[in-house]
Each structure stands twice: as structure tokens, then as C-alpha cells.
Amino acid sequence: AQTVTQSQPEMSVQEAETVTLSCTYDTSESDYYLFWYKQPPSRQMILVIRQEAYKQQNATENRFSVNFQKAAKSFSLKISDSQLGDAAMYFCALSNFGNEKLTFGTGTRLTIIP
Amino acid sequence: EPEVTQTPSHQVTQMGQEVILRCVPISNHLYFYWYRQILGQKVEFLVSFYNNEISEKSEIFDDQFSVERPDGSNFTLKIRSTKLEDSAMYFCASSFRTGDGQPQHFGDGTRLSIL
């Protein structure tokens, strides 16, 4: 069975600063995918960034980037130049190659301080 | 941008009653999913659905639950004889492909409260 752990229930960051959200995971598979989803208050979960495990290069999407450490089974999300609109619950998730289900962490609630 | 829509946003039901949660996936998506999140806990996979049949289900998805795609647009989750512990947020998701890291697109969720 696979597991995803987010050890930071809440984080806060000053606007325009950088924040890193932690995620560790466990899977017996060698080929899998990792995701960060963002859920603003009363809104749907939207994909922030995706990483294929077979790729060594860390994924980036504008102000969002990941630090993927496969050996350590770590997948952290870095948000640069934090904006008020980044305030949300952030979920780390994993799916194995050839498998449909996503396994989620418990989430990190991010607050942006103006 | 196309969205997954779920209705109702909040459903209150007496224990023992049946409830149907509705979802309209993105129109060209072929794979459909239900997840639930009990307050304060993880989002958990319930079931996936493709080509008019269940392709995978979790141990949570027992005989109390069923899914259906009654027409070309809706995807429903039925919970029979609801229990207090069924109170949760239920999320529908859809994707065009599966198994290769194709992102799943989620709806806003339905908050189900069992009294």
C-alpha cells in the first residue's frame, strides 16, 4: 500500500516571500507520479504541479517548483513570491503507473500574511 | 476552462435514508472517480469508473455504495441506508486518460451531513 505524509498542518508566509511545503511518500512501485493540488476555501481542488518519478529534473510551473528527492521519497513544493491568492489548502498526492487512484496526504493549510 | 460540477453543494439526510450525489464530468473525459474526505482526515479514494463499469474500488466502497452513469453527462454516487459515519465531503473527479499520470480534475464537492 502507498502512503503520503504531510507533516505541516498549517504554514504561513509573508506576501512576496518564499515558502516550502513538505511531503514524503512511500510506494513499492518504481514508476509513479506525484502531484500537488491546491484547494482554495469553498473551491474545487486544482492541479498545481506534477512530477513523473522517472524524470530527474524537478518540475516547475511559474512561481511553483518542486524538490523531488526520489531516494529519500520526498516531494516538497516551493512557492516563490507568495501572493494573497495562494492562500489555500495544499494536498500532496501519488498515483502509481497503470493505476487510477490518487493517494492523498492530509494537507497543509497555507496562510499569506499581507 | 471546462469544469467538473457537483450538485448539491450541501446535502442533509436522516440516518437510514438513501442519498444520491450528482456529478457532471468534463465532457470529453472518459474516466470518472469518487473520493471522500471525512472532516479532519485525508481525502480517500472510493471508486473509479470507465466504459460503464467500475474499474477499481476501495475497501470503503462496500455494498452500501453504487455508481452509475445514467446518461451521457451525469455520474452519480448512491449511498443506501446512510450511517452517521458517512458524513463527509464527497468529491467527483474526471480525467481523459488514466494510469500515466494524467491529472484528475475535481469538482467543488458535496458536503453530506447525516443526522
XYZ file of N, CA and C in Angstrom:
687
model
N 0.842 -1.198 0.000
C 0.000 0.000 0.000
C 0.874 1.243 0.000
N 0.394 2.286 -0.636
C 1.179 3.520 -0.679
C 0.643 4.501 0.342
N 1.529 5.353 0.840
C 1.134 6.372 1.806
C 1.756 7.702 1.428
N 1.096 8.770 1.814
C 1.588 10.128 1.610
C 1.452 10.861 2.932
N 2.522 11.518 3.353
C 2.535 12.191 4.638
C 2.883 13.666 4.468
N 2.044 14.523 4.998
C 2.326 15.950 5.054
C 2.395 16.313 6.530
N 3.560 16.685 6.985
C 3.793 16.847 8.425
C 3.474 18.247 8.936
N 3.119 19.146 8.018
C 2.834 20.536 8.402
C 1.350 20.815 8.219
N 0.545 20.752 9.259
C -0.884 21.017 9.098
C -1.147 22.459 8.664
N -0.313 23.393 9.135
C -0.505 24.797 8.802
C 0.849 25.457 8.571
N 0.857 26.382 7.623
C 2.039 27.193 7.356
C 1.563 28.607 7.066
N 2.440 29.566 7.343
C 2.131 30.934 6.958
C 3.380 31.577 6.381
N 3.162 32.539 5.520
C 4.287 33.216 4.863
C 3.884 34.655 4.582
N 4.865 35.524 4.654
C 4.642 36.921 4.329
C 4.488 37.045 2.809
N 3.587 37.911 2.412
C 3.409 38.171 0.979
C 4.749 38.530 0.354
N 4.982 37.975 -0.854
C 6.194 38.188 -1.651
C 7.382 37.322 -1.186
N 7.227 36.640 -0.079
C 8.300 35.753 0.376
C 8.130 34.351 -0.216
N 9.083 33.493 0.102
C 9.086 32.110 -0.405
C 8.735 31.149 0.724
N 7.962 30.134 0.388
C 7.587 29.127 1.391
C 7.735 27.742 0.767
N 8.094 26.780 1.595
C 8.236 25.392 1.133
C 7.333 24.484 1.954
N 6.514 23.723 1.256
C 5.615 22.753 1.888
C 6.209 21.356 1.715
N 6.205 20.593 2.781
C 6.856 19.279 2.772
C 5.883 18.151 2.475
N 6.410 17.121 1.846
C 5.634 15.913 1.574
C 6.600 14.740 1.487
N 6.297 13.676 2.163
C 7.035 12.427 1.985
C 6.046 11.348 1.620
N 6.535 10.309 0.968
C 5.625 9.283 0.490
C 6.309 7.929 0.576
N 5.517 6.912 0.410
C 6.068 5.564 0.368
C 5.289 4.756 -0.656
N 5.985 4.080 -1.527
C 5.381 3.196 -2.503
C 6.388 2.113 -2.866
N 5.893 0.955 -3.188
C 6.778 -0.142 -3.591
C 7.034 -0.124 -5.095
N 6.322 0.749 -5.791
C 6.462 0.835 -7.239
C 7.672 1.690 -7.605
N 8.232 1.419 -8.788
C 9.364 2.212 -9.258
C 8.921 3.317 -10.198
N 7.739 3.174 -10.756
C 7.219 4.153 -11.697
C 5.924 4.716 -11.144
N 5.919 6.011 -10.900
C 4.744 6.624 -10.284
C 4.754 8.110 -10.587
N 3.706 8.776 -10.160
C 3.530 10.199 -10.420
C 3.176 10.895 -9.110
N 3.675 12.097 -8.970
C 3.408 12.894 -7.776
C 2.744 14.204 -8.185
N 1.852 14.668 -7.341
C 1.077 15.859 -7.655
C 0.981 16.757 -6.426
N 0.868 18.045 -6.695
C 0.394 18.979 -5.684
C -0.912 19.586 -6.197
N -1.933 19.491 -5.351
C -3.218 20.099 -5.641
C -3.452 21.232 -4.641
N -4.137 22.265 -5.115
C -4.482 23.433 -4.294
C -6.001 23.498 -4.167
N -6.481 23.725 -2.949
C -7.915 23.860 -2.742
C -8.187 25.165 -2.002
N -8.555 26.229 -2.729
C -8.926 27.484 -2.054
C -10.206 27.273 -1.253
N -10.483 28.152 -0.297
C -11.695 27.995 0.509
C -12.941 27.912 -0.362
N -13.748 26.897 -0.122
C -15.017 26.708 -0.830
C -14.851 26.611 -2.340
N -13.730 26.164 -2.755
C -13.494 26.000 -4.189
C -12.975 24.596 -4.473
N -12.967 24.269 -5.756
C -12.524 22.929 -6.136
C -11.010 22.795 -6.075
N -10.569 21.552 -5.969
C -9.133 21.252 -5.996
C -8.627 21.427 -7.415
N -7.540 22.140 -7.574
C -6.954 22.316 -8.885
C -5.497 21.873 -8.849
N -5.041 21.332 -9.960
C -3.669 20.856 -10.050
C -2.708 22.031 -10.078
N -1.690 21.958 -9.240
C -0.644 22.989 -9.222
C 0.541 22.546 -10.067
N 0.987 21.304 -9.818
C 2.206 20.839 -10.475
C 2.259 19.321 -10.412
N 2.934 18.731 -11.382
C 3.014 17.270 -11.497
C 4.446 16.866 -11.773
N 4.851 15.712 -11.225
C 6.213 15.208 -11.418
C 6.156 13.725 -11.762
N 6.820 13.347 -12.853
C 6.978 11.923 -13.162
C 8.197 11.396 -12.426
N 8.081 10.267 -11.776
C 9.175 9.744 -10.948
C 10.403 9.380 -11.766
N 10.209 9.052 -13.048
C 11.357 8.648 -13.862
C 12.175 9.853 -14.351
N 11.641 11.040 -14.131
C 12.360 12.248 -14.543
C 13.159 12.798 -13.372
N 14.433 13.024 -13.605
C 15.277 13.568 -12.537
C 15.085 15.070 -12.385
N 14.745 15.717 -13.482
C 14.594 17.165 -13.431
C 13.349 17.538 -12.646
N 13.500 18.504 -11.743
C 12.371 18.969 -10.948
C 11.404 19.778 -11.803
N 10.101 19.513 -11.608
C 9.086 20.242 -12.357
C 8.963 21.675 -11.851
N 8.667 22.586 -12.768
C 8.401 23.972 -12.398
C 7.194 24.468 -13.188
N 6.422 25.333 -12.534
C 5.289 25.990 -13.173
C 5.238 27.419 -12.635
N 5.846 28.315 -13.390
C 5.872 29.721 -12.987
C 6.481 29.871 -11.585
N 5.707 30.336 -10.615
C 6.246 30.566 -9.269
C 6.315 29.292 -8.426
N 5.814 28.195 -8.974
C 5.759 26.930 -8.231
C 6.827 25.980 -8.752
N 7.571 25.382 -7.857
C 8.562 24.383 -8.232
C 8.600 23.305 -7.156
N 9.148 22.164 -7.542
C 9.244 21.065 -6.576
C 10.700 20.694 -6.384
N 10.960 20.103 -5.235
C 12.249 19.475 -4.950
C 11.960 17.992 -4.762
N 12.226 17.226 -5.817
C 11.912 15.805 -5.826
C 13.176 15.023 -5.506
N 13.164 14.337 -4.388
C 14.289 13.521 -3.951
C 13.808 12.066 -3.909
N 14.052 11.339 -5.005
C 13.473 10.007 -5.140
C 13.995 9.040 -4.086
N 15.295 9.087 -3.839
C 15.870 8.149 -2.863
C 15.299 8.387 -1.466
N 15.078 9.638 -1.143
C 14.528 9.988 0.172
C 13.005 9.937 0.183
N 12.398 9.716 -0.962
C 10.943 9.710 -1.102
C 10.339 11.001 -0.547
N 10.883 12.084 -1.050
C 10.464 13.404 -0.612
C 10.050 14.238 -1.824
N 9.011 15.029 -1.654
C 8.457 15.805 -2.772
C 7.925 17.113 -2.216
N 8.779 18.101 -2.054
C 8.350 19.357 -1.449
C 7.971 20.368 -2.526
N 7.096 21.279 -2.161
C 6.608 22.327 -3.059
C 7.134 23.670 -2.591
N 7.777 24.394 -3.495
C 8.254 25.729 -3.181
C 7.412 26.747 -3.928
N 6.898 27.709 -3.188
C 6.127 28.800 -3.783
C 6.956 30.068 -3.607
N 7.344 30.659 -4.715
C 8.138 31.890 -4.687
C 7.224 33.094 -4.858
N 7.674 34.241 -4.311
C 6.907 35.481 -4.468
C 5.435 35.243 -4.106
N 5.188 34.764 -2.901
C 3.837 34.378 -2.474
C 2.845 35.526 -2.659
N 1.664 35.163 -3.133
C 0.603 36.140 -3.364
C -0.626 35.785 -2.526
N -1.473 36.785 -2.287
C -2.654 36.553 -1.449
C -3.510 35.413 -2.011
N -3.540 35.305 -3.336
C -4.334 34.252 -3.964
C -3.780 32.856 -3.784
N -2.589 32.750 -3.214
C -2.015 31.427 -2.954
C -2.575 30.810 -1.673
N -3.301 31.583 -0.903
C -3.883 31.062 0.342
C -4.853 29.941 0.015
N -4.606 28.773 0.581
C -5.406 27.589 0.247
C -4.927 26.408 1.069
N -5.655 25.301 0.921
C -5.191 24.016 1.429
C -4.411 23.360 0.297
N -3.227 22.856 0.596
C -2.412 22.198 -0.409
C -2.286 20.716 -0.083
N -2.624 19.898 -1.074
C -2.561 18.446 -0.911
C -1.485 17.860 -1.803
N -0.671 17.019 -1.242
C 0.287 16.214 -1.980
C -0.394 14.875 -2.306
N -0.165 14.347 -3.507
C -0.837 13.106 -3.891
C 0.071 12.261 -4.771
N -0.201 10.972 -4.797
C 0.628 9.988 -5.507
C -0.268 9.038 -6.283
N 0.124 8.696 -7.497
C -0.522 7.587 -8.192
C 0.556 6.737 -8.845
N 0.356 5.426 -8.798
C 1.305 4.517 -9.424
C 1.005 4.378 -10.913
N 2.034 4.111 -11.694
C 1.848 3.902 -13.125
C 0.894 2.748 -13.361
N -0.062 2.938 -14.240
C -1.034 1.897 -14.556
C -2.158 1.786 -13.562
N -2.144 2.633 -12.538
C -3.188 2.593 -11.513
C -3.943 3.904 -11.540
N -5.221 3.843 -11.200
C -6.043 5.028 -11.360
C -6.127 5.896 -10.113
N -6.061 5.298 -8.957
C -6.413 6.066 -7.773
C -5.282 6.970 -7.319
N -5.681 8.104 -6.775
C -4.763 9.017 -6.124
C -4.773 8.737 -4.626
N -3.579 8.727 -4.049
C -3.457 8.641 -2.596
C -3.004 10.012 -2.105
N -3.777 10.590 -1.189
C -3.533 11.952 -0.743
C -2.893 12.000 0.634
N -2.181 13.102 0.887
C -1.777 13.451 2.238
C -2.910 14.186 2.936
N -2.674 14.555 4.193
C -3.705 15.212 4.992
C -3.831 16.701 4.696
N -2.895 17.246 3.936
C -2.996 18.638 3.538
C -2.243 19.598 4.450
N -1.861 20.733 3.868
C -1.239 21.841 4.603
C -2.021 23.105 4.290
N -2.506 23.748 5.340
C -3.238 24.995 5.129
C -2.241 26.148 5.106
N -2.169 26.838 3.980
C -1.228 27.941 3.801
C -1.946 29.273 3.944
N -1.417 30.106 4.828
C -1.931 31.464 5.039
C -0.900 32.454 4.524
N -1.366 33.456 3.804
C -0.485 34.506 3.298
C -0.728 35.756 4.136
N 0.322 36.275 4.704
C 0.219 37.455 5.566
C 0.513 38.703 4.738
N -0.439 39.630 4.659
C -0.213 40.820 3.809
C 0.891 41.712 4.361
N -12.495 27.615 -18.999
C -11.963 26.253 -18.929
C -13.056 25.310 -18.413
N -13.180 24.135 -19.022
C -14.221 23.194 -18.578
C -14.019 22.798 -17.125
N -15.121 22.561 -16.416
C -15.057 22.210 -15.013
C -15.927 20.993 -14.731
N -15.572 20.294 -13.658
C -16.432 19.243 -13.122
C -17.417 19.925 -12.175
N -18.695 19.659 -12.343
C -19.691 20.281 -11.474
C -20.392 19.222 -10.631
N -20.646 19.575 -9.383
C -21.302 18.651 -8.459
C -22.522 19.318 -7.832
N -23.575 18.534 -7.695
C -24.783 19.008 -7.010
C -25.312 17.925 -6.089
N -25.931 18.304 -4.954
C -25.950 19.662 -4.408
C -24.619 19.994 -3.744
N -24.443 21.222 -3.326
C -23.222 21.581 -2.608
C -23.280 21.083 -1.170
N -24.490 21.009 -0.627
C -24.662 20.507 0.733
C -25.941 19.682 0.799
N -25.847 18.486 1.346
C -26.985 17.583 1.464
C -27.118 17.142 2.917
N -28.301 17.350 3.465
C -28.576 16.899 4.832
C -29.606 15.782 4.751
N -29.300 14.653 5.361
C -30.160 13.464 5.234
C -30.285 12.767 6.578
N -31.456 12.217 6.815
C -31.656 11.425 8.033
C -30.960 10.077 7.898
N -30.401 9.615 8.996
C -29.755 8.297 9.022
C -30.746 7.228 8.544
N -30.249 6.325 7.696
C -31.086 5.258 7.165
C -31.697 5.577 5.816
N -31.658 6.829 5.435
C -32.200 7.227 4.136
C -31.167 7.022 3.044
N -31.657 7.002 1.826
C -30.790 6.903 0.651
C -30.464 8.303 0.152
N -29.277 8.473 -0.375
C -28.896 9.765 -0.933
C -28.185 9.539 -2.266
N -28.401 10.442 -3.191
C -27.727 10.398 -4.493
C -26.966 11.692 -4.685
N -25.677 11.561 -4.898
C -24.824 12.712 -5.189
C -24.554 12.730 -6.683
N -24.635 13.911 -7.253
C -24.560 14.018 -8.708
C -23.326 14.783 -9.156
N -22.840 14.408 -10.308
C -21.618 14.994 -10.858
C -21.780 15.064 -12.380
N -21.310 16.158 -12.941
C -21.191 16.250 -14.394
C -19.713 16.385 -14.712
N -19.078 15.316 -15.207
C -17.644 15.381 -15.535
C -17.396 16.277 -16.746
N -16.145 16.558 -17.002
C -15.760 17.294 -18.199
C -16.124 16.455 -19.416
N -16.655 17.100 -20.441
C -17.394 16.384 -21.485
C -16.568 15.365 -22.264
N -15.304 15.594 -22.515
C -14.540 14.631 -23.310
C -13.730 13.664 -22.441
N -13.966 13.688 -21.142
C -13.253 12.775 -20.247
C -13.918 11.407 -20.243
N -13.081 10.397 -20.029
C -13.560 9.020 -20.131
C -13.526 8.276 -18.790
N -12.779 8.815 -17.833
C -12.585 8.131 -16.552
C -13.176 9.000 -15.451
N -13.880 8.364 -14.538
C -14.600 9.104 -13.512
C -14.309 8.482 -12.149
N -14.297 9.350 -11.143
C -13.860 8.921 -9.814
C -14.731 9.577 -8.742
N -14.837 8.893 -7.623
C -15.373 9.488 -6.402
C -14.342 9.317 -5.287
N -14.178 10.411 -4.539
C -13.337 10.434 -3.347
C -14.177 11.000 -2.207
N -13.762 10.727 -0.976
C -14.446 11.382 0.144
C -13.400 11.862 1.158
N -13.808 12.856 1.920
C -12.934 13.394 2.966
C -13.764 13.610 4.225
N -13.558 12.758 5.190
C -14.166 12.963 6.491
C -13.447 14.130 7.152
N -14.205 14.952 7.869
C -13.657 16.178 8.455
C -12.375 15.901 9.244
N -11.317 16.606 8.871
C -10.053 16.473 9.582
C -9.198 15.306 9.146
N -9.691 14.545 8.155
C -8.930 13.377 7.705
C -8.506 13.527 6.243
N -7.838 12.494 5.732
C -7.334 12.536 4.370
C -8.456 12.397 3.349
N -8.195 12.891 2.161
C -9.046 12.574 1.022
C -8.786 11.114 0.653
N -9.878 10.331 0.566
C -9.739 8.886 0.322
C -10.428 8.488 -0.979
N -9.786 7.631 -1.721
C -10.350 7.097 -2.960
C -11.500 6.147 -2.634
N -12.594 6.300 -3.375
C -13.716 5.373 -3.241
C -13.793 4.426 -4.434
N -13.869 5.003 -5.645
C -14.166 4.171 -6.804
C -13.743 4.890 -8.084
N -13.394 4.100 -9.088
C -13.169 4.637 -10.423
C -14.080 3.897 -11.402
N -14.394 4.571 -12.501
C -15.442 4.090 -13.411
C -15.024 4.399 -14.829
N -15.108 3.381 -15.677
C -14.726 3.557 -17.083
C -15.551 2.631 -17.939
N -15.994 3.120 -19.057
C -16.724 2.292 -20.018
C -17.922 1.615 -19.350
N -18.612 2.390 -18.552
C -19.844 1.950 -17.893
C -19.678 0.824 -16.888
N -18.479 0.716 -16.344
C -18.329 -0.241 -15.260
C -17.245 0.212 -14.290
N -17.322 -0.313 -13.075
C -16.326 0.001 -12.065
C -15.002 -0.637 -12.461
N -13.929 0.158 -12.467
C -12.619 -0.387 -12.794
C -11.784 -0.644 -11.546
N -12.020 0.105 -10.484
C -11.336 -0.150 -9.224
C -12.186 0.436 -8.098
N -12.148 -0.232 -6.955
C -12.845 0.310 -5.788
C -12.030 0.024 -4.541
N -12.210 0.870 -3.541
C -11.502 0.690 -2.286
C -12.346 -0.159 -1.337
N -11.731 -0.492 -0.209
C -12.453 -1.300 0.781
C -13.603 -0.516 1.410
N -13.547 0.804 1.287
C -14.641 1.634 1.816
C -15.901 1.423 0.982
N -15.725 1.203 -0.289
C -16.837 1.117 -1.250
C -17.474 -0.257 -1.146
N -18.342 -0.410 -0.151
C -18.991 -1.709 0.042
C -20.379 -1.702 -0.610
N -21.185 -2.676 -0.265
C -22.491 -2.846 -0.921
C -23.442 -1.678 -0.664
N -23.106 -0.844 0.287
C -23.933 0.329 0.573
C -23.833 1.373 -0.553
N -22.748 1.308 -1.293
C -22.466 2.307 -2.316
C -22.696 1.738 -3.712
N -23.089 2.610 -4.617
C -23.140 2.231 -6.026
C -22.922 3.482 -6.865
N -22.441 3.276 -8.086
C -22.236 4.380 -9.014
C -22.928 4.039 -10.322
N -23.256 5.117 -11.033
C -23.988 4.936 -12.269
C -23.723 6.116 -13.178
N -23.724 5.832 -14.475
C -23.698 6.911 -15.450
C -25.006 6.775 -16.247
N -26.054 7.405 -15.731
C -27.392 7.149 -16.291
C -27.602 7.701 -17.694
N -26.791 8.698 -18.064
C -26.907 9.266 -19.408
C -25.517 9.682 -19.842
N -25.427 10.439 -20.906
C -24.108 10.768 -21.428
C -23.359 11.830 -20.662
N -24.003 12.433 -19.645
C -23.327 13.536 -18.973
C -23.202 13.357 -17.467
N -24.145 12.711 -16.814
C -24.119 12.619 -15.359
C -23.384 11.378 -14.866
N -22.810 11.520 -13.682
C -22.154 10.402 -12.993
C -22.587 10.495 -11.537
N -23.258 9.482 -11.035
C -23.862 9.579 -9.703
C -23.258 8.584 -8.723
N -23.273 8.978 -7.460
C -22.901 8.104 -6.354
C -24.132 7.957 -5.474
N -24.594 6.722 -5.292
C -25.741 6.445 -4.437
C -25.256 5.783 -3.160
N -25.748 6.286 -2.044
C -25.444 5.671 -0.754
C -26.763 5.217 -0.160
N -26.885 3.918 0.024
C -28.126 3.362 0.580
C -28.013 3.295 2.097
N -29.150 3.479 2.758
C -29.209 3.308 4.214
C -28.023 4.011 4.889
N -28.009 5.325 4.768
C -26.870 6.112 5.249
C -26.651 5.944 6.759
N -25.378 6.039 7.130
C -24.969 5.947 8.534
C -24.316 7.260 8.946
N -24.235 7.482 10.247
C -23.624 8.720 10.739
C -22.210 8.887 10.195
N -21.486 7.780 10.103
C -20.091 7.858 9.654
C -19.937 8.128 8.162
N -21.052 8.205 7.434
C -20.991 8.600 6.025
C -20.895 10.115 5.867
N -21.054 10.848 6.955
C -20.916 12.301 6.895
C -19.505 12.650 6.448
N -19.395 13.405 5.365
C -18.089 13.713 4.778
C -18.285 14.655 3.607
N -17.179 15.120 3.070
C -17.174 15.834 1.800
C -16.909 14.805 0.722
N -17.734 14.782 -0.311
C -17.574 13.829 -1.407
C -17.160 14.595 -2.666
N -16.037 14.168 -3.232
C -15.513 14.819 -4.430
C -15.638 13.885 -5.639
N -16.102 14.452 -6.715
C -16.101 13.772 -8.003
C -14.902 14.280 -8.800
N -14.318 13.429 -9.605
C -13.209 13.828 -10.468
C -13.325 13.108 -11.805
N -12.684 13.674 -12.819
C -12.659 13.007 -14.110
C -11.317 13.237 -14.770
N -10.975 12.353 -15.703
C -9.744 12.508 -16.465
C -9.946 11.942 -17.859
N -9.101 12.402 -18.788
C -9.212 11.921 -20.173
C -8.583 10.544 -20.313
N -7.448 10.387 -19.651
C -6.775 9.086 -19.633
C -6.497 8.724 -18.197
N -5.918 7.552 -17.987
C -5.572 7.155 -16.632
C -4.345 6.268 -16.659
N -3.687 6.173 -15.516
C -2.566 5.263 -15.366
C -1.241 5.821 -15.835
N -1.251 6.973 -16.479
C 0.002 7.543 -16.975
C 0.247 8.934 -16.407
N -0.352 9.186 -15.243
C -0.132 10.467 -14.592
C -1.001 11.589 -15.109
N -1.954 11.258 -15.968
C -2.889 12.282 -16.456
C -3.628 12.874 -15.248
N -3.608 14.198 -15.098
C -4.236 14.782 -13.907
C -5.732 14.536 -13.860
N -6.244 14.348 -12.687
C -7.678 14.269 -12.478
C -8.187 15.674 -12.145
N -9.330 16.002 -12.686
C -9.950 17.297 -12.468
C -11.096 17.114 -11.478
N -11.098 17.923 -10.446
C -12.047 17.745 -9.348
C -13.175 18.767 -9.375
N -14.326 18.349 -8.851
C -15.421 19.264 -8.593
C -15.264 19.938 -7.239
N -16.212 20.830 -6.926
C -16.187 21.569 -5.657
C -16.532 20.698 -4.456
N -17.142 19.554 -4.717
C -17.518 18.673 -3.622
C -18.952 18.866 -3.165
N -19.491 17.805 -2.573
C -20.792 17.855 -1.898
C -20.561 17.518 -0.438
N -20.986 18.426 0.425
C -20.877 18.144 1.859
C -22.112 17.372 2.287
N -21.926 16.138 2.712
C -23.032 15.281 3.144
C -23.061 15.230 4.662
N -24.203 15.609 5.226
C -24.387 15.577 6.681
C -25.499 14.589 6.999
N -25.187 13.598 7.800
C -26.163 12.582 8.190
C -26.586 12.870 9.637
N -27.898 13.003 9.829
C -28.417 13.340 11.164
C -28.997 12.104 11.849
